[in-house]
CSV table of C-alpha atoms and ligand atoms in Angstrom, one decimal:
chain,number,residue,atom,x,y,z
A,1,MET,CA,26.8,-8.5,-37.9
A,2,TYR,CA,25.1,-11.0,-35.8
A,3,TYR,CA,27.4,-13.2,-33.5
A,4,ASN,CA,26.0,-16.1,-31.5
A,5,TRP,CA,27.8,-16.6,-28.2
A,6,LYS,CA,25.1,-18.4,-26.3
A,7,GLU,CA,27.2,-21.4,-25.8
A,8,THR,CA,30.9,-20.0,-25.9
A,9,THR,CA,32.6,-16.7,-26.8
A,10,ASN,CA,34.5,-16.9,-29.8
A,11,THR,CA,37.9,-15.1,-29.6
A,12,GLU,CA,38.3,-14.2,-33.2
A,13,GLU,CA,34.8,-12.7,-33.1
A,14,LEU,CA,35.6,-11.1,-29.6
A,15,LYS,CA,38.4,-9.2,-31.4
A,16,ILE,CA,36.2,-8.2,-34.2
A,17,VAL,CA,33.3,-6.7,-31.8
A,18,CYS,CA,36.0,-5.0,-29.6
A,19,ASN,CA,37.7,-3.3,-32.6
A,20,LEU,CA,34.4,-2.1,-33.7
A,21,ILE,CA,34.1,-0.5,-30.3
A,22,LYS,CA,37.5,1.0,-30.5
A,23,ASN,CA,36.7,2.4,-33.7
A,24,GLY,CA,33.6,4.4,-32.7
A,25,GLU,CA,31.0,2.1,-33.5
A,26,ILE,CA,27.9,0.8,-31.5
A,27,VAL,CA,27.3,-2.8,-30.4
A,28,ILE,CA,24.3,-4.5,-28.7
A,29,PHE,CA,25.5,-7.0,-25.9
A,30,PRO,CA,24.2,-8.8,-22.9
A,31,THR,CA,24.7,-8.2,-19.3
A,32,GLU,CA,23.0,-10.0,-16.5
A,33,THR,CA,20.3,-7.3,-16.1
A,34,VAL,CA,19.2,-6.5,-19.5
A,35,TYR,CA,21.1,-6.2,-23.1
A,36,GLY,CA,22.8,-2.7,-23.6
A,37,ILE,CA,23.8,-0.7,-26.7
A,38,GLY,CA,27.3,0.2,-26.1
A,39,ALA,CA,29.9,2.6,-27.2
A,40,ASN,CA,33.6,3.9,-26.0
A,41,ALA,CA,32.5,6.1,-23.2
A,42,PHE,CA,35.5,8.5,-23.8
A,43,ASP,CA,34.2,9.0,-27.3
A,44,LYS,CA,31.7,11.7,-27.9
A,45,LYS,CA,30.8,11.0,-31.7
A,46,ALA,CA,30.3,7.0,-30.8
A,47,VAL,CA,28.1,7.8,-28.0
A,48,GLY,CA,26.0,10.2,-29.9
A,49,LYS,CA,25.3,7.1,-32.1
A,50,ILE,CA,23.5,5.5,-29.3
A,51,PHE,CA,21.4,8.6,-28.8
A,52,MET,CA,20.4,8.3,-32.4
A,53,ALA,CA,19.9,4.6,-32.6
A,54,LYS,CA,17.7,4.7,-29.7
A,55,GLY,CA,15.8,7.9,-30.3
A,56,ARG,CA,16.9,8.8,-26.9
A,57,PRO,CA,16.1,12.4,-25.1
A,58,SER,CA,19.7,14.0,-24.6
A,59,ASP,CA,18.9,14.9,-21.2
A,60,ASN,CA,18.7,11.1,-20.3
A,61,PRO,CA,22.5,10.2,-19.1
A,62,LEU,CA,24.0,7.0,-19.8
A,63,ILE,CA,25.6,4.4,-17.6
A,64,VAL,CA,29.2,3.7,-18.0
A,65,HIS,CA,30.2,0.1,-17.9
A,66,ILE,CA,33.7,-1.1,-16.2
A,67,ALA,CA,35.0,-4.5,-16.3
A,68,ASP,CA,37.5,-3.8,-13.2
A,69,LYS,CA,37.4,-1.5,-10.1
A,70,ARG,CA,40.6,-0.1,-11.0
A,71,MET,CA,38.7,1.7,-14.1
A,72,ILE,CA,36.7,3.8,-11.7
A,73,ALA,CA,39.6,6.3,-10.7
A,74,GLU,CA,39.6,7.4,-14.5
A,75,ILE,CA,35.9,8.4,-14.6
A,76,ALA,CA,35.0,9.3,-11.1
A,77,LYS,CA,36.6,11.4,-8.1
A,78,GLU,CA,36.0,12.2,-4.6
A,79,ILE,CA,34.4,8.8,-3.5
A,80,THR,CA,33.3,8.7,-0.1
A,81,GLU,CA,33.3,6.0,2.5
A,82,VAL,CA,29.9,5.1,2.1
A,83,GLU,CA,30.2,5.0,-1.7
A,84,GLN,CA,33.4,2.9,-1.6
A,85,LYS,CA,31.6,0.4,0.8
A,86,LEU,CA,28.8,0.2,-1.6
A,87,ILE,CA,31.4,-0.4,-4.6
A,88,ASP,CA,33.1,-3.3,-2.5
A,89,HIS,CA,29.7,-4.9,-1.6
A,90,PHE,CA,27.7,-4.7,-4.6
A,91,MET,CA,30.3,-4.7,-7.6
A,92,PRO,CA,29.9,-6.8,-10.0
A,93,GLY,CA,26.3,-7.1,-9.9
A,94,PRO,CA,22.8,-5.4,-10.8
A,95,PHE,CA,23.9,-2.1,-9.0
A,96,THR,CA,24.7,1.2,-10.5
A,97,LEU,CA,26.2,4.0,-8.5
A,98,ILE,CA,26.1,7.8,-9.2
A,99,LEU,CA,29.5,9.4,-8.7
A,100,LYS,CA,31.2,12.7,-9.1
A,101,LYS,CA,32.6,12.8,-12.7
A,102,THR,CA,36.1,13.4,-13.9
A,103,ASP,CA,36.9,15.6,-16.9
A,104,LYS,CA,37.3,12.4,-19.1
A,105,ILE,CA,33.7,11.6,-19.5
A,106,PRO,CA,32.2,13.7,-22.1
A,107,ASN,CA,29.2,15.9,-21.3
A,108,ILE,CA,27.0,13.9,-23.8
A,109,VAL,CA,27.4,10.7,-21.6
A,110,SER,CA,26.3,12.6,-18.2
A,111,ALA,CA,23.6,14.7,-20.1
A,112,GLY,CA,25.5,17.8,-18.6
A,113,LEU,CA,25.5,16.6,-15.2
A,114,GLU,CA,28.4,16.8,-12.8
A,115,THR,CA,27.8,13.1,-12.3
A,116,VAL,CA,28.4,9.7,-13.8
A,117,ALA,CA,26.5,6.3,-13.4
A,118,ILE,CA,29.0,3.5,-13.0
A,119,ARG,CA,28.2,-0.3,-13.1
A,120,MET,CA,30.3,-3.4,-13.3
A,121,PRO,CA,28.3,-6.1,-15.1
A,122,ASP,CA,28.4,-9.8,-13.7
A,123,ASN,CA,28.4,-11.2,-16.9
A,124,VAL,CA,31.2,-13.0,-18.7
A,125,ILE,CA,30.5,-11.6,-22.2
A,126,ALA,CA,30.0,-8.1,-21.2
A,127,ARG,CA,33.2,-8.0,-19.1
A,128,GLY,CA,35.1,-9.7,-22.0
A,129,ILE,CA,33.9,-7.0,-24.3
A,130,ILE,CA,34.7,-4.1,-21.9
A,131,THR,CA,38.3,-5.7,-21.0
A,132,PHE,CA,39.3,-6.3,-24.6
A,133,SER,CA,38.0,-3.0,-25.8
A,134,GLY,CA,40.1,-1.5,-23.2
A,135,VAL,CA,37.8,1.5,-22.3
A,136,PRO,CA,34.8,1.8,-20.3
A,137,ILE,CA,31.8,1.4,-22.4
A,138,ALA,CA,28.5,3.6,-22.2
A,139,ALA,CA,25.4,1.8,-22.5
A,140,PRO,CA,21.8,2.2,-22.1
A,141,SER,CA,19.4,-0.7,-22.5
A,142,ALA,CA,18.8,-2.0,-25.7
A,143,ASN,CA,15.5,-0.7,-26.9
A,144,ILE,CA,14.1,2.2,-28.6
A,145,SER,CA,13.3,5.0,-26.1
A,146,GLY,CA,10.1,4.5,-24.1
A,147,LYS,CA,9.9,0.7,-25.0
A,148,PRO,CA,10.7,-2.0,-22.5
A,149,SER,CA,14.4,-2.9,-22.2
A,150,GLY,CA,15.4,-5.9,-24.4
A,151,THR,CA,15.9,-9.1,-22.6
A,152,ASN,CA,16.4,-11.4,-25.6
A,153,LEU,CA,17.5,-11.1,-29.2
A,154,ASN,CA,14.1,-11.9,-30.8
A,155,ASP,CA,12.6,-8.7,-29.3
A,156,ILE,CA,15.8,-6.6,-29.9
A,157,ARG,CA,16.4,-7.4,-33.5
A,158,LYS,CA,13.0,-6.5,-34.4
A,159,GLU,CA,13.4,-3.1,-33.2
A,160,LEU,CA,17.2,-2.2,-33.6
A,161,GLU,CA,18.5,-4.4,-36.3
A,162,GLY,CA,20.2,-2.5,-39.0
A,163,LYS,CA,20.8,0.6,-36.3
A,164,VAL,CA,24.2,-0.9,-34.8
A,165,SER,CA,27.3,-2.4,-36.3
A,166,ALA,CA,27.0,-5.6,-34.3
A,167,VAL,CA,24.8,-7.8,-32.3
A,168,VAL,CA,26.1,-10.3,-29.9
A,169,ASP,CA,23.7,-12.8,-28.6
A,170,GLY,CA,24.1,-14.4,-25.2
A,171,GLY,CA,20.8,-16.0,-24.8
A,172,GLU,CA,17.8,-14.7,-22.4
A,173,THR,CA,19.3,-12.3,-19.7
A,174,GLU,CA,19.4,-13.8,-16.2
A,175,ILE,CA,17.7,-11.1,-14.3
A,176,GLY,CA,15.4,-9.4,-16.6
A,177,LEU,CA,15.0,-5.9,-15.0
A,178,GLU,CA,17.6,-3.1,-15.2
A,179,SER,CA,20.2,-2.6,-12.2
A,180,THR,CA,19.5,-0.9,-9.1
A,181,VAL,CA,20.4,2.7,-9.5
A,182,VAL,CA,21.8,4.5,-6.5
A,183,LYS,CA,23.0,7.8,-5.2
A,184,VAL,CA,24.5,8.7,-1.7
A,185,ILE,CA,23.0,11.7,-0.6
A,186,ASP,CA,24.1,13.3,2.9
A,187,GLU,CA,25.8,9.9,3.3
A,188,VAL,CA,22.4,8.0,2.8
A,189,PRO,CA,22.1,5.6,-0.1
A,190,CYS,CA,19.2,6.5,-2.1
A,191,ILE,CA,17.7,4.2,-4.5
A,192,LEU,CA,16.9,6.3,-7.7
A,193,ARG,CA,15.7,3.0,-9.6
A,194,PRO,CA,14.8,-0.1,-8.0
A,195,GLY,CA,16.3,-3.3,-9.1
A,196,LYS,CA,17.7,-6.7,-8.1
A,197,VAL,CA,19.6,-5.3,-5.3
A,198,THR,CA,17.0,-4.2,-2.8
A,199,LEU,CA,16.7,-1.5,-0.1
A,200,GLU,CA,17.0,-4.2,2.7
A,201,GLU,CA,20.3,-5.5,1.2
A,202,ILE,CA,21.7,-1.9,1.1
A,203,LYS,CA,20.5,-1.3,4.5
A,204,LYS,CA,22.1,-4.5,5.7
A,205,VAL,CA,25.6,-3.1,4.6
A,206,ILE,CA,25.5,0.8,5.1
A,207,GLY,CA,22.7,0.9,7.9
A,208,GLN,CA,20.4,3.2,6.4
A,209,ALA,CA,18.9,3.7,2.6
A,210,ASP,CA,16.0,5.5,1.2
A,211,PHE,CA,13.9,5.4,-2.0
A,212,GLY,CA,14.1,8.7,-4.2
A,213,ASN,CA,11.0,10.1,-5.8
A,214,GLY,CA,8.9,8.6,-8.4
A,215,ILE,CA,9.3,5.0,-7.7
A,216,PHE,CA,5.5,4.2,-7.2
A,217,THR,CA,3.9,7.5,-8.3
A,218,PRO,CA,4.6,9.8,-11.2
A,219,VAL,CA,7.0,12.9,-10.7
A,220,ASP,CA,5.6,16.4,-11.9
A,221,GLU,CA,7.5,18.4,-14.3
A,222,ASP,CA,8.7,21.0,-11.9
A,223,GLU,CA,9.5,18.3,-9.1
A,224,GLU,CA,13.2,18.2,-8.0
A,225,ILE,CA,14.6,14.8,-9.3
A,226,GLU,CA,17.7,13.1,-8.8
A,227,THR,CA,17.6,11.0,-12.0
A,228,PRO,CA,16.2,12.4,-15.3
A,229,GLY,CA,15.0,8.7,-16.2
A,230,VAL,CA,12.2,8.8,-14.2
A,231,LYS,CA,10.7,11.9,-16.0
A,232,HIS,CA,10.6,9.8,-19.2
A,233,LYS,CA,7.7,7.8,-20.4
A,234,HIS,CA,9.0,4.1,-20.1
A,235,TYR,CA,8.2,0.4,-20.9
A,236,ALA,CA,5.0,1.5,-22.5
A,237,PRO,CA,2.8,-0.8,-24.8
A,238,ASN,CA,0.9,0.9,-27.5
A,239,VAL,CA,-2.6,-0.4,-26.0
A,240,ALA,CA,-3.6,1.2,-22.7
A,241,ALA,CA,-2.8,-0.8,-19.6
A,242,LYS,CA,-4.2,-1.4,-16.3
A,243,LEU,CA,-2.5,-3.0,-13.2
A,244,ILE,CA,-4.6,-4.6,-10.6
A,245,TYR,CA,-3.3,-6.0,-7.2
A,246,SER,CA,-4.8,-7.4,-4.2
A,247,GLU,CA,-4.0,-9.8,-1.4
A,248,ASN,CA,-7.5,-11.4,-1.7
A,249,GLU,CA,-7.4,-13.5,-4.6
A,250,ASP,CA,-11.0,-13.9,-5.3
A,251,ASP,CA,-11.3,-10.1,-5.2
A,252,LEU,CA,-8.6,-9.8,-7.7
A,253,LEU,CA,-10.1,-12.7,-9.9
A,254,PHE,CA,-13.4,-11.0,-9.8
A,255,GLU,CA,-12.2,-7.7,-10.8
A,256,ILE,CA,-10.2,-9.0,-13.7
A,257,ASN,CA,-13.0,-11.2,-15.0
A,258,GLN,CA,-15.2,-8.0,-14.8
A,259,GLU,CA,-12.8,-6.1,-16.8
A,260,ILE,CA,-12.7,-8.9,-19.5
A,261,LYS,CA,-16.5,-8.9,-19.6
A,262,ALA,CA,-16.7,-5.3,-20.0
A,263,CYS,CA,-14.2,-5.4,-23.1
A,264,ARG,CA,-16.1,-8.3,-24.5
A,265,GLY,CA,-13.0,-10.4,-24.2
A,266,ASP,CA,-10.8,-8.1,-26.4
A,267,VAL,CA,-8.0,-7.9,-23.8
A,268,VAL,CA,-4.5,-9.2,-23.2
A,269,VAL,CA,-3.8,-10.6,-19.5
A,270,LEU,CA,-0.5,-10.7,-18.0
A,271,GLY,CA,-1.2,-13.2,-15.2
A,272,PHE,CA,0.2,-15.8,-12.8
A,273,ASP,CA,0.6,-19.5,-13.6
A,274,GLU,CA,-1.9,-20.3,-10.6
A,275,HIS,CA,-4.5,-18.2,-12.2
A,276,LYS,CA,-4.6,-19.3,-15.8
A,277,GLU,CA,-7.6,-21.5,-15.3
A,278,LYS,CA,-9.5,-19.1,-13.4
A,279,ILE,CA,-9.2,-16.1,-15.9
A,280,VAL,CA,-11.9,-16.1,-18.3
A,281,VAL,CA,-10.2,-15.2,-21.4
A,282,ALA,CA,-9.1,-17.0,-24.8
A,283,GLU,CA,-6.0,-19.0,-24.2
A,284,HIS,CA,-3.7,-17.0,-26.7
A,285,ARG,CA,-4.5,-13.8,-24.8
A,286,PHE,CA,-3.4,-15.0,-21.5
A,287,ILE,CA,0.3,-14.3,-21.1
A,288,ASN,CA,2.0,-16.5,-18.2
A,289,LEU,CA,4.5,-14.3,-16.1
A,290,GLY,CA,5.1,-17.5,-14.1
A,291,SER,CA,4.4,-18.6,-10.4
A,292,LYS,CA,2.9,-15.9,-8.1
A,293,HIS,CA,5.5,-17.1,-5.6
A,294,ASN,CA,8.4,-16.6,-7.7
A,295,LEU,CA,9.3,-12.9,-8.1
A,296,GLU,CA,12.7,-13.8,-10.0
A,297,GLU,CA,10.7,-15.5,-12.7
A,298,ILE,CA,8.1,-12.6,-13.0
A,299,ALA,CA,11.1,-10.2,-13.2
A,300,LYS,CA,12.6,-12.2,-16.0
A,301,ASN,CA,9.4,-12.4,-18.0
A,302,ILE,CA,7.7,-9.0,-17.8
A,303,PHE,CA,9.6,-6.9,-20.5
A,304,SER,CA,9.1,-9.8,-23.1
A,305,ALA,CA,5.5,-10.3,-21.9
A,306,LEU,CA,4.9,-6.5,-22.3
A,307,ARG,CA,6.1,-6.5,-25.7
A,308,LYS,CA,3.9,-9.6,-26.8
A,309,SER,CA,0.9,-8.0,-25.4
A,310,ASP,CA,1.5,-5.0,-27.5
A,311,GLU,CA,1.6,-7.4,-30.6
A,312,LEU,CA,-1.7,-9.2,-29.7
A,313,GLY,CA,-3.4,-5.7,-29.2
A,314,GLY,CA,-6.8,-5.3,-28.2
A,315,LYS,CA,-8.9,-2.7,-26.1
A,316,LEU,CA,-6.7,-3.3,-23.0
A,317,ILE,CA,-3.9,-4.8,-21.3
A,318,LEU,CA,-4.7,-6.1,-17.9
A,319,ILE,CA,-1.7,-7.0,-15.4
A,320,GLU,CA,-1.5,-8.7,-12.2
A,321,GLY,CA,0.7,-6.9,-9.8
A,322,VAL,CA,2.6,-8.2,-6.9
A,323,LYS,CA,3.4,-7.0,-3.2
A,324,LYS,CA,5.8,-4.0,-3.1
A,325,GLU,CA,8.4,-5.8,-0.9
A,326,GLY,CA,11.8,-7.0,-1.8
A,327,LEU,CA,12.2,-7.5,-5.6
A,328,GLY,CA,8.6,-6.8,-5.8
A,329,VAL,CA,9.5,-3.1,-5.5
A,330,ALA,CA,11.3,-3.2,-8.8
A,331,ILE,CA,8.6,-5.3,-10.5
A,332,MET,CA,5.8,-3.0,-9.7
A,333,ASN,CA,7.9,0.4,-10.3
A,334,ARG,CA,8.3,-1.1,-13.9
A,335,LEU,CA,4.5,-2.2,-14.3
A,336,LEU,CA,3.3,1.1,-12.9
A,337,ARG,CA,5.3,2.9,-15.4
A,338,SER,CA,4.1,0.6,-18.2
A,339,CYS,CA,0.4,1.3,-17.6
A,340,SER,CA,1.2,5.0,-17.0
A,341,TYR,CA,0.1,4.4,-13.1
A,342,ASN,CA,-3.4,3.1,-13.7
A,343,TYR,CA,-3.3,1.1,-10.9
A,344,VAL,CA,-5.9,-0.3,-8.7
A,345,GLU,CA,-5.3,-1.9,-5.2
A,346,LEU,CA,-8.5,-3.6,-4.1
B,1,TXA,O1,21.0,-2.8,-16.0
B,1,TXA,C1,21.1,-1.8,-16.3
B,1,TXA,O2,21.3,-0.7,-15.8
B,1,TXA,C2,21.1,-1.6,-18.0
B,1,TXA,C3,22.3,-2.4,-18.5
B,1,TXA,C4,22.4,-2.3,-19.9
B,1,TXA,O3,23.6,-2.2,-17.7
B,1,TXA,N1,21.3,-0.5,-18.3
B,1,TXA,C5,20.2,0.6,-18.3
B,1,TXA,O4,20.5,2.0,-19.0
B,1,TXA,O5,19.1,0.4,-17.7
B,1,TXA,P1,19.4,3.2,-19.0
B,1,TXA,O6,20.3,4.0,-19.8
B,1,TXA,O7,18.3,2.3,-19.7
B,1,TXA,O8,19.1,3.6,-17.7
B,1,TXA,C6,20.1,4.3,-17.1
B,1,TXA,C7,19.3,4.9,-15.8
B,1,TXA,C8,18.3,6.0,-16.6
B,1,TXA,O9,17.0,6.1,-15.6
B,1,TXA,C9,19.1,7.4,-16.2
B,1,TXA,O10,18.5,8.4,-16.0
B,1,TXA,C10,20.0,7.1,-14.9
B,1,TXA,O11,20.4,5.6,-15.1
B,1,TXA,N2,21.2,7.7,-14.9
B,1,TXA,C11,22.3,7.6,-15.6
B,1,TXA,N3,23.3,8.6,-15.2
B,1,TXA,C12,22.8,9.4,-14.2
B,1,TXA,C13,23.6,10.3,-13.4
B,1,TXA,N4,24.5,10.7,-13.6
B,1,TXA,N5,22.6,10.7,-12.4
B,1,TXA,C14,21.4,10.2,-12.1
B,1,TXA,N6,20.8,9.3,-12.9
B,1,TXA,C15,21.6,8.7,-13.8
B,2,MG,MG1,16.5,2.0,-20.5
């Protein structure tokens, strides 16, 4: 069933959706980052349906979403001072914290790990669904495993229609990139997946913070990693993609135009608004990511742009990169993964 809550949430429909969750069904719902496919986190069978619908590898754990910080005590234990500070500061918001799990969280949710990822979304619809379902909701991003995360229902319905019991439309998601995933290791917050909450912001609160492995480079099979998510192929279009970045605009545009020539124009370009007249490609093959000065806008657009580029097809997808700074870290992390680290910096 499709529910349109773009303008207002309908309480009758909210009851229906929450009953589905209580009865072990799975539901697509919006958060401020990306859409999720949710199930009762305490219900193994229901969570299993999420893995089926996404074709998700069983070694990749899910985030458990809460609507109230009091819900944490039921799912996580032995919270340290640093962890508590992070909870106080960044929840609700685009922030996920890995904590030691209680026995109430089934192994399927944590993929057999001793830990559980917890997030409190800052989105009225998500919070309403969690509150009225009365249980924490396990939810990965709404997309087939390996594809870009879903940020609007047009994209999501094409991929997942018929695989879930209900779809709640809250319009385009506000942020467009998934949450920052953090684990505290030896009292230092470690960013396992960058997002809207940046390293600098965490440092301001805790004093120190680091990036984990695999943010800008691929991880080897035998490398020790804290999050299974970085091992898996992600955000990948079907066509080969190449990411290009330079601080020198002339060099950058020259390189892009050379690549276009080499492919006789059979490319798709994901580029910035300021460059659309300077990149020599058919108009419908230029996908505008927004202004190069507006990282928020770019973050919001990249997943949808990657999907669109896939539909257009061609020999190559060329993507303009940004500086790996602030929100640019999360943007570049997603773009690097989408092009399988096929990256040149000039
Ligand atoms: O913004 C978001 O985080 C969205 C919305 C729906 O909340 N959710 C999302 O979930 O992106 P998903 O499943 O697509 O990504 C969760 C990431 C994965 O990389 C997973 O490996 C990691 O979090 N993760 C989950 N539980 C973990 C754990 N216990 N230890 C380490 N990493 C974990
Ligand atoms: Mg995902």
